[in-house]
Short mmCIF file of C-alpha atoms (C1' of nucleotides) in Angstrom, two decimals:
data_model
loop_
_atom_site.label_atom_id
_atom_site.label_comp_id
_atom_site.label_asym_id
_atom_site.label_seq_id
_atom_site.Cartn_x
_atom_site.Cartn_y
_atom_site.Cartn_z
CA MET R 1 5.37 -90.43 95.29
CA ASP R 2 1.74 -89.37 94.70
CA THR R 3 1.29 -88.74 91.02
CA PRO R 4 -0.78 -85.66 90.78
CA LEU R 5 -4.26 -86.83 89.55
CA PHE R 6 -5.55 -83.33 88.88
CA GLN R 7 -2.51 -81.19 88.11
CA PRO R 8 -0.84 -80.72 84.80
CA ILE R 9 2.90 -80.76 84.52
CA PRO R 10 4.57 -77.92 86.38
CA GLY R 11 4.91 -74.90 84.15
CA MET R 12 1.90 -75.98 81.99
CA VAL R 13 -1.45 -74.58 82.75
CA ASP R 14 -5.06 -75.18 81.82
CA LEU R 15 -6.30 -71.95 80.23
CA THR R 16 -10.09 -71.42 80.70
CA ALA R 17 -12.78 -68.89 81.00
CA PRO R 18 -12.74 -66.11 81.80
CA GLU R 19 -9.09 -65.49 80.91
CA VAL R 20 -9.21 -67.34 77.68
CA LEU R 21 -11.54 -64.73 76.34
CA LEU R 22 -8.84 -62.18 76.47
CA TRP R 23 -6.46 -64.59 74.64
CA GLN R 24 -9.10 -65.08 71.89
CA HIS R 25 -9.48 -61.33 71.76
CA LEU R 26 -5.82 -60.73 71.21
CA GLU R 27 -5.54 -63.49 68.63
CA GLU R 28 -8.48 -62.02 66.69
CA GLN R 29 -6.85 -58.61 66.72
CA ALA R 30 -3.67 -60.10 65.49
CA ARG R 31 -5.30 -62.16 62.63
CA GLN R 32 -7.02 -58.95 61.51
CA LEU R 33 -3.92 -56.88 61.53
CA LEU R 34 -1.10 -59.30 60.16
CA PRO R 35 -2.69 -59.59 56.65
CA LEU R 36 -2.57 -55.81 56.41
CA TYR R 37 1.14 -56.14 56.21
CA GLY R 38 0.92 -59.18 53.77
CA PHE R 39 1.63 -61.85 56.36
CA SER R 40 -0.24 -65.17 56.08
CA GLU R 41 -0.41 -67.82 58.72
CA ILE R 42 1.83 -70.97 58.82
CA ARG R 43 1.25 -73.88 61.24
CA THR R 44 4.36 -75.88 61.62
CA PRO R 45 4.58 -79.05 63.79
CA ALA R 46 5.24 -78.64 67.47
CA LEU R 47 7.72 -81.58 67.26
CA GLU R 48 10.82 -81.46 64.93
CA TYR R 49 13.94 -83.36 64.44
CA THR R 50 16.36 -81.97 67.08
CA PRO R 51 18.96 -80.73 64.44
CA VAL R 52 16.29 -78.25 63.18
CA PHE R 53 16.87 -76.32 66.35
CA THR R 54 20.53 -77.00 67.17
CA ARG R 55 21.86 -75.84 63.79
CA SER R 56 19.77 -72.60 63.72
CA LEU R 57 19.79 -71.41 67.25
CA GLY R 58 23.51 -72.32 67.95
CA GLU R 59 24.88 -75.23 69.76
CA THR R 60 26.23 -73.19 72.66
CA THR R 61 22.97 -71.19 73.41
CA ASP R 62 21.25 -71.83 76.79
CA VAL R 63 18.15 -72.76 74.88
CA VAL R 64 19.82 -75.52 73.10
CA GLN R 65 22.05 -76.65 75.99
CA LYS R 66 19.64 -76.89 78.79
CA GLU R 67 16.17 -75.85 78.02
CA MET R 68 14.89 -78.07 75.32
CA TYR R 69 12.53 -81.02 75.77
CA THR R 70 14.45 -83.62 73.84
CA PHE R 71 13.76 -87.37 73.60
CA ALA R 72 14.30 -90.34 71.26
CA ASP R 73 11.38 -91.77 69.17
CA ARG R 74 10.73 -95.43 68.88
CA GLY R 75 13.28 -95.58 65.93
CA GLY R 76 15.94 -93.92 67.96
CA ARG R 77 15.74 -90.57 66.16
CA SER R 78 16.23 -87.45 68.44
CA LEU R 79 13.12 -85.28 68.51
CA THR R 80 12.58 -81.89 70.25
CA LEU R 81 9.47 -80.03 71.16
CA ARG R 82 9.88 -76.65 69.48
CA PRO R 83 11.42 -74.07 72.02
CA GLU R 84 10.77 -71.24 69.56
CA GLY R 85 9.00 -70.73 66.25
CA THR R 86 11.74 -69.35 63.82
CA ALA R 87 13.76 -72.63 63.25
CA GLY R 88 10.71 -74.48 62.03
CA VAL R 89 9.48 -71.72 59.73
CA ILE R 90 12.95 -71.42 58.26
CA ARG R 91 13.03 -75.20 57.77
CA TYR R 92 9.87 -74.91 55.84
CA ALA R 93 10.79 -71.80 53.84
CA ALA R 94 14.28 -73.00 52.86
CA GLY R 95 12.75 -76.16 51.69
CA GLN R 96 10.46 -74.10 49.20
CA GLY R 97 13.77 -72.74 47.71
CA ALA R 98 13.47 -69.53 45.67
CA ALA R 99 9.64 -69.41 46.17
CA ALA R 100 10.37 -68.47 49.73
CA GLU R 101 12.20 -65.42 48.74
CA GLY R 102 10.22 -62.44 50.23
CA ALA R 103 7.74 -64.80 51.85
CA ARG R 104 5.96 -63.23 54.87
CA LEU R 105 4.69 -65.81 57.37
CA TYR R 106 3.28 -65.55 60.84
CA TYR R 107 2.76 -68.27 63.43
CA LEU R 108 0.87 -68.51 66.73
CA GLY R 109 1.02 -71.41 69.08
CA PRO R 110 2.61 -73.20 72.05
CA MET R 111 6.43 -73.42 72.56
CA PHE R 112 8.27 -75.61 75.13
CA ARG R 113 11.29 -74.95 77.25
CA CYS R 114 12.26 -77.04 80.25
CA GLU R 115 13.05 -74.17 82.72
CA ARG R 116 12.12 -73.33 86.18
CA PRO R 117 8.77 -71.72 85.92
CA GLN R 118 8.29 -68.20 87.42
CA ALA R 119 6.14 -65.16 86.68
CA GLY R 120 5.69 -64.66 82.96
CA ARG R 121 7.74 -67.82 82.22
CA LYS R 122 6.00 -71.17 81.65
CA ARG R 123 7.36 -74.52 80.27
CA GLN R 124 4.57 -74.58 77.79
CA PHE R 125 4.15 -71.01 76.63
CA HIS R 126 2.76 -69.28 73.67
CA GLN R 127 4.26 -66.99 70.98
CA LEU R 128 3.02 -65.00 68.09
CA GLY R 129 5.76 -64.50 65.68
CA VAL R 130 6.33 -63.28 62.25
CA GLU R 131 9.19 -63.90 59.70
CA SER R 132 9.89 -61.67 56.67
CA PHE R 133 12.48 -63.33 54.47
CA GLY R 134 14.91 -61.66 52.03
CA GLU R 135 18.19 -60.06 51.83
CA PRO R 136 19.20 -57.64 54.60
CA ASN R 137 17.44 -54.27 54.11
CA PRO R 138 16.97 -51.75 56.82
CA ALA R 139 13.52 -50.89 55.48
CA ALA R 140 12.45 -54.44 56.00
CA ASP R 141 13.64 -54.40 59.66
CA VAL R 142 11.76 -51.05 60.28
CA GLU R 143 8.61 -52.38 58.74
CA VAL R 144 8.57 -55.43 61.16
CA ILE R 145 9.26 -53.11 64.09
CA ALA R 146 6.42 -50.68 62.99
CA LEU R 147 4.16 -53.76 62.61
CA GLN R 148 4.77 -54.65 66.15
CA GLN R 149 4.24 -51.32 67.37
CA HIS R 150 0.93 -51.38 65.52
CA LEU R 151 -0.10 -54.75 66.87
CA PHE R 152 0.64 -53.79 70.55
CA GLN R 153 -1.31 -50.63 69.97
CA SER R 154 -4.29 -52.65 68.71
CA TRP R 155 -4.07 -54.71 71.93
CA GLY R 156 -4.42 -51.44 73.78
CA LEU R 157 -0.93 -51.42 75.24
CA HIS R 158 0.88 -48.16 75.93
CA ALA R 159 3.34 -48.62 78.62
CA PHE R 160 5.97 -50.51 76.55
CA THR R 161 9.36 -49.38 75.46
CA ILE R 162 11.31 -50.36 72.26
CA ASP R 163 15.06 -50.84 72.53
CA ILE R 164 17.04 -51.53 69.44
CA ASN R 165 20.82 -52.39 68.96
CA THR R 166 23.02 -53.98 66.30
CA ARG R 167 24.88 -57.18 66.37
CA GLY R 168 26.74 -56.19 63.29
CA LEU R 169 27.72 -58.68 60.60
CA PRO R 170 29.08 -62.08 61.57
CA GLU R 171 32.60 -61.16 60.27
CA ASP R 172 32.62 -58.29 62.72
CA ARG R 173 32.30 -60.44 65.87
CA PRO R 174 35.95 -61.25 66.48
CA ALA R 175 36.86 -57.51 66.35
CA VAL R 176 33.93 -56.70 68.70
CA THR R 177 34.85 -59.40 71.16
CA ALA R 178 38.50 -58.51 71.16
CA GLY R 179 37.69 -54.86 71.63
CA LEU R 180 35.35 -55.49 74.55
CA ALA R 181 37.80 -57.83 76.17
CA ALA R 182 40.57 -55.29 75.90
CA ALA R 183 38.43 -52.65 77.52
CA ALA R 184 37.04 -54.85 80.24
CA ARG R 185 40.02 -56.76 81.23
CA PRO R 186 41.41 -54.10 83.61
CA HIS R 187 38.27 -54.20 85.49
CA LEU R 188 38.03 -57.99 85.89
CA ASP R 189 38.30 -57.89 89.74
CA ALA R 190 35.31 -55.58 90.09
CA LEU R 191 32.91 -57.93 88.16
CA CYS R 192 30.74 -60.64 89.73
CA ALA R 193 31.62 -64.24 89.58
CA ASP R 194 29.10 -64.80 86.72
CA CYS R 195 30.50 -61.95 84.72
CA ARG R 196 34.24 -63.27 85.25
CA ARG R 197 33.06 -66.45 83.72
CA ARG R 198 31.15 -64.75 80.88
CA PHE R 199 34.25 -62.74 80.13
CA ASP R 200 35.62 -65.94 78.63
CA THR R 201 32.51 -67.69 77.46
CA ASN R 202 30.33 -64.87 75.94
CA ILE R 203 31.58 -61.35 76.69
CA PHE R 204 28.45 -59.68 75.29
CA ARG R 205 26.63 -61.07 78.39
CA LEU R 206 28.56 -58.55 80.58
CA LEU R 207 26.56 -55.89 78.94
CA ASP R 208 23.26 -56.69 80.49
CA CYS R 209 24.27 -57.95 83.90
CA LYS R 210 21.98 -56.67 86.63
CA GLN R 211 24.60 -56.36 89.37
CA ALA R 212 25.26 -52.78 90.29
CA ALA R 213 29.05 -53.21 90.39
CA CYS R 214 29.07 -54.73 86.97
CA ARG R 215 26.94 -51.96 85.65
CA GLN R 216 29.32 -49.43 86.76
CA VAL R 217 32.23 -51.25 84.90
CA VAL R 218 29.79 -51.69 81.79
CA ASP R 219 29.08 -47.96 81.63
CA THR R 220 32.78 -47.26 81.14
CA LEU R 221 33.00 -49.74 78.30
CA PRO R 222 32.94 -48.33 74.64
CA ASP R 223 29.83 -48.94 72.51
CA PRO R 224 30.45 -52.48 70.90
CA ALA R 225 29.34 -50.89 67.62
CA SER R 226 32.45 -48.80 67.61
CA PHE R 227 34.37 -51.95 66.91
CA MET R 228 32.26 -52.95 63.93
CA SER R 229 32.86 -52.44 60.18
CA ALA R 230 31.42 -49.51 58.35
CA PRO R 231 28.71 -51.46 56.59
CA SER R 232 27.32 -52.61 59.90
CA ARG R 233 27.38 -49.15 61.43
CA VAL R 234 25.75 -47.65 58.34
CA TYR R 235 22.98 -50.35 58.48
CA LEU R 236 22.09 -49.34 62.06
CA ALA R 237 22.19 -45.57 61.20
CA GLU R 238 19.79 -46.24 58.25
CA VAL R 239 17.44 -48.32 60.42
CA VAL R 240 17.38 -45.44 63.05
CA ARG R 241 16.85 -42.85 60.33
CA LEU R 242 13.77 -44.77 58.88
CA LEU R 243 12.34 -45.34 62.32
CA GLN R 244 12.47 -41.58 63.06
CA GLY R 245 10.76 -41.05 59.79
CA LEU R 246 7.86 -43.16 61.22
CA ASN R 247 7.95 -41.38 64.48
CA LEU R 248 8.38 -44.57 66.22
CA PRO R 249 9.51 -44.00 69.90
CA VAL R 250 12.62 -46.19 69.82
CA ARG R 251 15.69 -45.98 71.93
CA VAL R 252 19.10 -47.19 70.75
CA ASN R 253 20.56 -49.17 73.57
CA PRO R 254 24.09 -50.34 72.97
CA ARG R 255 23.87 -52.72 75.95
CA LEU R 256 20.93 -54.72 74.55
CA VAL R 257 22.02 -58.40 74.04
CA ARG R 258 20.04 -61.21 72.54
CA GLY R 259 20.51 -64.88 73.33
CA LEU R 260 20.32 -66.65 70.08
CA ASP R 261 23.40 -67.04 67.74
CA TYR R 262 21.59 -66.46 64.52
CA TYR R 263 21.07 -62.73 64.84
CA ILE R 264 22.91 -60.21 62.65
CA HIS R 265 22.46 -56.51 62.27
CA THR R 266 19.31 -55.17 63.90
CA VAL R 267 18.02 -56.67 67.16
CA TRP R 268 15.38 -55.36 69.46
CA GLU R 269 13.44 -55.96 72.54
CA ILE R 270 10.04 -54.57 73.68
CA ARG R 271 9.65 -54.30 77.41
CA HIS R 272 6.76 -53.64 79.71
CA PRO R 273 6.86 -52.69 83.40
CA ALA R 274 3.92 -54.88 84.44
CA LEU R 275 5.73 -58.09 83.78
CA GLY R 276 7.95 -58.62 86.93
CA ALA R 277 11.36 -60.00 86.46
CA GLN R 278 10.85 -61.32 83.00
CA ASP R 279 9.89 -57.93 81.43
CA ALA R 280 10.41 -58.66 77.67
CA LEU R 281 7.15 -58.59 75.96
CA SER R 282 8.72 -59.52 72.67
CA GLY R 283 12.14 -59.74 71.04
CA GLY R 284 13.15 -59.89 67.43
CA GLY R 285 15.90 -59.11 64.95
CA ARG R 286 17.46 -59.85 61.70
CA TYR R 287 18.91 -63.32 61.31
CA ARG R 288 20.99 -65.30 59.08
CA VAL R 289 20.87 -69.17 59.19
CA THR R 290 23.23 -71.23 57.08
CA LEU R 291 21.74 -74.44 55.72
CA ASP R 292 23.89 -76.52 53.59
CA THR R 293 26.40 -73.65 53.17
CA LYS R 294 23.69 -71.36 51.83
CA PRO R 295 22.75 -68.50 53.95
CA PHE R 296 19.11 -67.91 54.66
CA ASP R 297 18.05 -64.26 55.60
CA GLY R 298 15.14 -62.89 57.33
CA VAL R 299 13.83 -60.62 59.91
CA GLY R 300 11.22 -61.40 62.56
CA PHE R 301 9.98 -61.15 66.11
CA ALA R 302 8.32 -63.36 68.62
CA ALA R 303 5.86 -62.05 71.26
CA GLY R 304 5.12 -64.09 74.41
CA LEU R 305 1.32 -64.23 74.72
CA GLU R 306 1.21 -65.04 78.48
CA ARG R 307 3.25 -61.74 78.85
CA ALA R 308 1.07 -59.91 76.57
CA VAL R 309 -2.13 -60.85 78.44
CA MET R 310 -0.42 -59.65 81.71
CA ALA R 311 0.47 -56.43 79.94
CA VAL R 312 -3.00 -55.90 78.78
CA GLN R 313 -4.55 -56.67 82.09
CA HIS R 314 -2.27 -53.90 83.45
CA ASP R 315 -2.77 -51.31 80.72
CA GLN R 316 -6.54 -52.16 80.08
CA PRO R 317 -7.94 -53.50 83.22
CA ASP R 318 -11.62 -53.34 81.93
CA ARG R 319 -10.89 -55.15 78.73
CA LEU R 320 -11.70 -58.60 80.02
CA ALA R 321 -14.99 -57.68 81.46
CA ALA R 322 -16.02 -56.13 78.27
CA LEU R 323 -15.61 -59.42 76.35
CA GLN R 324 -18.04 -61.45 78.48
CA PRO R 325 -20.39 -63.43 76.09
CA PRO R 326 -24.02 -62.32 75.76
CA ARG R 327 -26.21 -63.22 78.56
CA PRO R 328 -28.29 -66.35 77.56
CA VAL R 329 -31.83 -67.11 77.67
CA TRP R 330 -32.69 -69.74 80.26
CA LEU R 331 -35.42 -72.33 79.62
CA VAL R 332 -37.36 -73.39 82.71
CA ALA R 333 -39.35 -76.62 82.47
CA LEU R 334 -42.04 -77.85 84.93
CA GLY R 335 -42.39 -81.42 84.48
CA PRO R 336 -40.94 -84.00 82.35
CA ALA R 337 -43.15 -83.29 79.18
CA ALA R 338 -42.05 -79.57 79.27
CA ARG R 339 -38.39 -80.54 79.88
CA GLU R 340 -38.41 -82.51 76.70
CA ALA R 341 -40.09 -79.86 74.66
CA ASN R 342 -37.45 -77.50 75.96
CA LEU R 343 -34.68 -79.52 74.61
CA ARG R 344 -36.36 -79.04 71.10
CA LEU R 345 -36.97 -75.38 71.77
CA ALA R 346 -33.39 -74.74 72.80
CA GLN R 347 -32.05 -76.24 69.49
CA GLU R 348 -34.50 -74.02 67.69
CA LEU R 349 -33.38 -70.89 69.35
CA ARG R 350 -29.60 -71.82 68.90
CA GLN R 351 -30.23 -72.44 65.20
CA GLY R 352 -31.50 -68.93 65.05
CA GLY R 353 -28.43 -67.63 66.66
CA CYS R 354 -29.85 -67.08 70.14
CA ALA R 355 -27.76 -68.23 73.01
CA CYS R 356 -29.74 -70.22 75.62
CA GLY R 357 -29.36 -72.66 78.45
CA LEU R 358 -31.64 -74.98 80.14
CA ASP R 359 -31.98 -77.24 83.14
CA LEU R 360 -31.31 -80.79 82.16
CA GLY R 361 -32.30 -82.23 85.53
CA ASP R 362 -35.42 -82.52 87.51
CA ARG R 363 -35.20 -79.44 89.66
CA SER R 364 -37.70 -77.07 91.33
CA LEU R 365 -38.96 -74.02 89.61
CA LYS R 366 -37.06 -72.08 92.38
CA ALA R 367 -33.86 -73.89 91.72
CA GLN R 368 -34.14 -73.44 87.89
CA LEU R 369 -34.72 -69.67 88.32
CA ARG R 370 -31.89 -69.52 90.65
CA ALA R 371 -29.67 -71.18 87.98
CA ALA R 372 -30.90 -68.62 85.37
CA ASN R 373 -29.87 -65.85 87.79
CA ARG R 374 -26.51 -67.44 88.30
CA VAL R 375 -25.58 -67.57 84.71
CA GLY R 376 -26.72 -64.05 84.23
CA ALA R 377 -29.62 -64.76 81.94
CA ALA R 378 -31.68 -61.79 80.86
CA TRP R 379 -34.73 -63.79 79.96
CA ALA R 380 -36.38 -66.92 81.32
CA VAL R 381 -38.89 -69.01 79.34
CA LEU R 382 -41.24 -70.88 81.51
CA ARG R 383 -43.36 -73.93 80.31
CA GLY R 384 -45.32 -76.47 82.29
CA ASP R 385 -48.34 -78.55 81.29
CA ARG R 386 -50.48 -75.49 81.14
CA GLU R 387 -48.40 -73.75 78.52
CA LEU R 388 -47.87 -77.00 76.60
CA ALA R 389 -51.55 -77.53 76.31
CA ALA R 390 -52.13 -73.98 75.21
CA GLY R 391 -49.21 -73.78 72.88
CA THR R 392 -47.77 -70.84 74.73
CA ALA R 393 -44.76 -70.00 76.84
CA THR R 394 -44.36 -67.55 79.62
CA LEU R 395 -41.52 -65.03 78.90
CA LYS R 396 -40.02 -63.55 82.09
CA ASN R 397 -37.83 -60.54 82.04
CA LEU R 398 -35.31 -61.24 84.67
CA GLN R 399 -34.13 -57.77 85.08
CA ASP R 400 -37.44 -56.28 86.15
CA GLY R 401 -39.38 -59.39 86.97
CA THR R 402 -42.27 -58.81 84.49
CA GLN R 403 -43.59 -61.62 82.64
CA VAL R 404 -46.04 -62.30 79.90
CA GLU R 405 -47.69 -65.44 78.39
CA LEU R 406 -47.41 -65.51 74.60
CA PRO R 407 -47.88 -67.98 71.69
CA LEU R 408 -44.68 -69.91 71.51
CA ALA R 409 -43.89 -68.69 68.07
CA ASP R 410 -44.04 -65.03 69.27
CA VAL R 411 -41.53 -65.92 71.99
CA VAL R 412 -39.12 -67.49 69.64
CA THR R 413 -39.44 -64.53 67.18
CA LYS R 414 -38.86 -62.18 70.10
CA LEU R 415 -35.92 -63.96 71.44
CA ASN R 416 -34.23 -64.35 68.06
CA ALA R 417 -34.62 -60.66 67.66
CA VAL R 418 -32.65 -59.89 70.87
CA LYS R 419 -30.30 -62.88 70.37
CA GLY R 420 -30.03 -63.38 74.01
CA ARG R 421 -28.90 -59.84 74.82
CA GLY R 422 -30.19 -57.99 77.87
CA THR R 423 -32.34 -55.11 77.01
CA THR R 424 -36.17 -55.15 76.66
CA SER R 425 -37.69 -55.23 73.23
"C1'" G T 1 20.81 -76.51 88.16
"C1'" C T 2 20.78 -72.92 92.63
"C1'" G T 3 17.93 -69.80 96.40
"C1'" A T 4 13.72 -67.63 99.24
"C1'" C T 5 8.75 -68.09 100.76
"C1'" C T 6 4.16 -70.80 101.04
"C1'" G T 7 0.51 -75.26 101.80
"C1'" U T 8 -6.07 -74.90 106.94
"C1'" A T 9 -13.55 -75.49 103.74
"C1'" G T 10 -15.20 -75.10 96.67
"C1'" C T 11 -12.59 -69.78 96.78
"C1'" U T 12 -9.69 -65.87 99.69
"C1'" C T 13 -7.66 -66.28 104.18
"C1'" A T 14 -7.63 -66.21 109.99
"C1'" G T 15 -6.09 -69.29 114.15
"C1'" U T 16 -3.75 -72.05 118.20
"C1'" U T 17 3.32 -68.87 122.78
"C1'" G T 18 1.56 -77.19 121.66
"C1'" G T 19 -4.43 -78.53 124.99
"C1'" U T 20 -10.36 -80.98 124.56
"C1'" U T 21 -16.17 -80.08 119.67
"C1'" A T 22 -10.68 -75.86 113.96
"C1'" G T 23 -12.96 -70.38 112.43
"C1'" A T 24 -14.57 -65.87 109.19
"C1'" G T 25 -16.13 -63.74 104.60
"C1'" C T 26 -17.66 -65.23 99.87
"C1'" A T 27 -19.59 -69.37 97.32
"C1'" C T 28 -23.01 -73.47 97.78
"C1'" C T 29 -27.60 -76.24 99.57
"C1'" A T 30 -32.39 -76.07 102.03
"C1'" G T 31 -36.60 -73.26 103.89
"C1'" A T 32 -43.44 -77.55 103.24
"C1'" U T 33 -50.25 -74.09 99.65
"C1'" U T 34 -45.35 -79.39 94.44
"C1'" G T 35 -45.73 -72.54 89.25
"C1'" U T 36 -41.59 -67.76 90.38
"C1'" G T 37 -35.07 -65.94 90.86
"C1'" G T 38 -31.92 -61.70 92.58
"C1'" A T 39 -31.48 -57.86 98.01
"C1'" U T 40 -32.81 -59.25 103.23
"C1'" C T 41 -33.89 -63.22 106.73
"C1'" U T 42 -33.65 -68.50 108.96
"C1'" G T 43 -31.03 -73.11 109.08
"C1'" G T 44 -26.80 -76.17 107.16
"C1'" G T 45 -19.51 -76.71 107.76
"C1'" U T 46 -19.42 -79.21 103.07
"C1'" G T 47 -12.30 -80.25 106.43
"C1'" U T 48 -6.94 -86.30 105.80
"C1'" C T 49 -5.24 -78.43 108.72
"C1'" G T 50 -0.78 -81.44 101.45
"C1'" C T 51 1.65 -86.41 102.66
"C1'" G T 52 5.06 -89.58 105.76
"C1'" G T 53 7.83 -89.94 109.91
"C1'" G T 54 9.96 -87.78 114.62
"C1'" U T 55 9.64 -85.09 119.61
"C1'" U T 56 5.54 -84.93 123.29
"C1'" C T 57 0.86 -87.15 128.10
"C1'" G T 58 -1.09 -84.51 123.83
"C1'" A T 59 0.97 -81.82 117.12
"C1'" U T 60 -2.88 -78.17 112.45
"C1'" C T 61 1.12 -75.52 115.53
"C1'" C T 62 7.84 -77.72 116.91
"C1'" C T 63 11.82 -80.94 113.96
"C1'" C T 64 13.21 -83.95 109.55
"C1'" G T 65 11.75 -85.81 105.02
"C1'" U T 66 8.65 -85.66 100.83
"C1'" C T 67 5.13 -83.86 97.34
"C1'" G T 68 2.80 -79.55 95.42
"C1'" G T 69 2.61 -74.11 94.55
"C1'" U T 70 4.68 -69.06 94.24
"C1'" C T 71 8.63 -65.71 93.42
"C1'" G T 72 13.70 -64.91 92.31
"C1'" C T 73 18.91 -66.30 90.01
"C1'" C T 74 20.69 -68.27 85.25
"C1'" C T 75 18.44 -67.39 80.62
"C1'" C T 76 14.70 -66.04 77.66
"C1'" A T 77 8.97 -64.44 74.96
#
RNA sequence: GCGACCGUAGCUCAGUUGGUUAGAGCACCAGAUUGUGGAUCUGGGUGUCGCGGGUUCGAUCCCCGUCGGUCGCCCCA
């Protein structure tokens, strides 16, 4: 019954240096890239009325049925911590009416799903997503896929694969379900228990079962697209043609299945081999959400940042080390007068843009230099009563051990010039 | 919701077929002319062996429970 004093909730982590530097780097890259495509940021609340999610994602999806953090507020209204980003952005954009037509928004922030944590899956996780609103148009889908490829490239990723598929139009779904059921029914006995259940509940799920026996059966099934209407098939063909025109290395995978109900037409998934069992780096697709009988169309994707960080550490193992902040200057004081003077000096240096640190306690010179060494300082500034009286400071180069006593103003000038970086003047 | 594995120092981990003072590396602290760091040297173990109970002359080790962690299933980013 011990309440953990020092641990966060399972599946939620404290993200700190050095790893957080890599997060910041990926975020900066994204914020630089997305405006090139005309996307601007939206920050929606983390908490929404529960129906915002249930009506968009589909009542029967796993996310809605068993993964949401849902609770009642003091007035008894049902609230939910967002399990994904699209529903909230649609809630906003639909509320803007016609002004939202063609809007391009991106979001970046924490999402929450009450699942069992494992590698690459947290209960509080982070997604970067984009939404491009407007009528279905293969070019819009292709542009978003290209953006994603560009983004991952800017992160230094290269080992990923892009699979696309089509879900067709909503009105095709009965025919596809019936067609798949007819083809699979003779093989029911060969399927695993899960798949026998899926046969009735959601036959599409057969397609991505990992069991070897089920895969054998699935390989004999016809392409679901073969049961779709001509417009659905033409749409996919056009997407593929445009992707080829951009030389994007995309594979059409008829067995790709996505979990949310709102998808129509194009869906895709980007996978990376370094991610373990949860190998989807991002997923996306075209969607249609009906609000108040009015259809709301868009295309977008969401990328898992935890997974992106893992992938970058795999593809660019040296990236993190290159992000270390500049080595600071360390101010060393001998005696209380110098300590107080150093506090002022530190502020002066920092105002000038020079990173520095200092010992706030009453420690020996030896201990202070050891501390300077520990933080990787390139320079130490030493001051005691002697320097204070003379208006000087001793500037020590911690790389080669040389030191020189200079007027304080010269030391400040010099350090501001190097801004705390390592190399000698 | 289900399953597997793990829990010993600040960190990474060894260890005891059940036995007396629980170990290593790294990290950390201290080294006396009270103004000089790093590499080396000397000294220092900093611990509720996750917690509770059971078996036993004796438990860190075996058993049960519990808490925590990791990975996997389901599903997803």
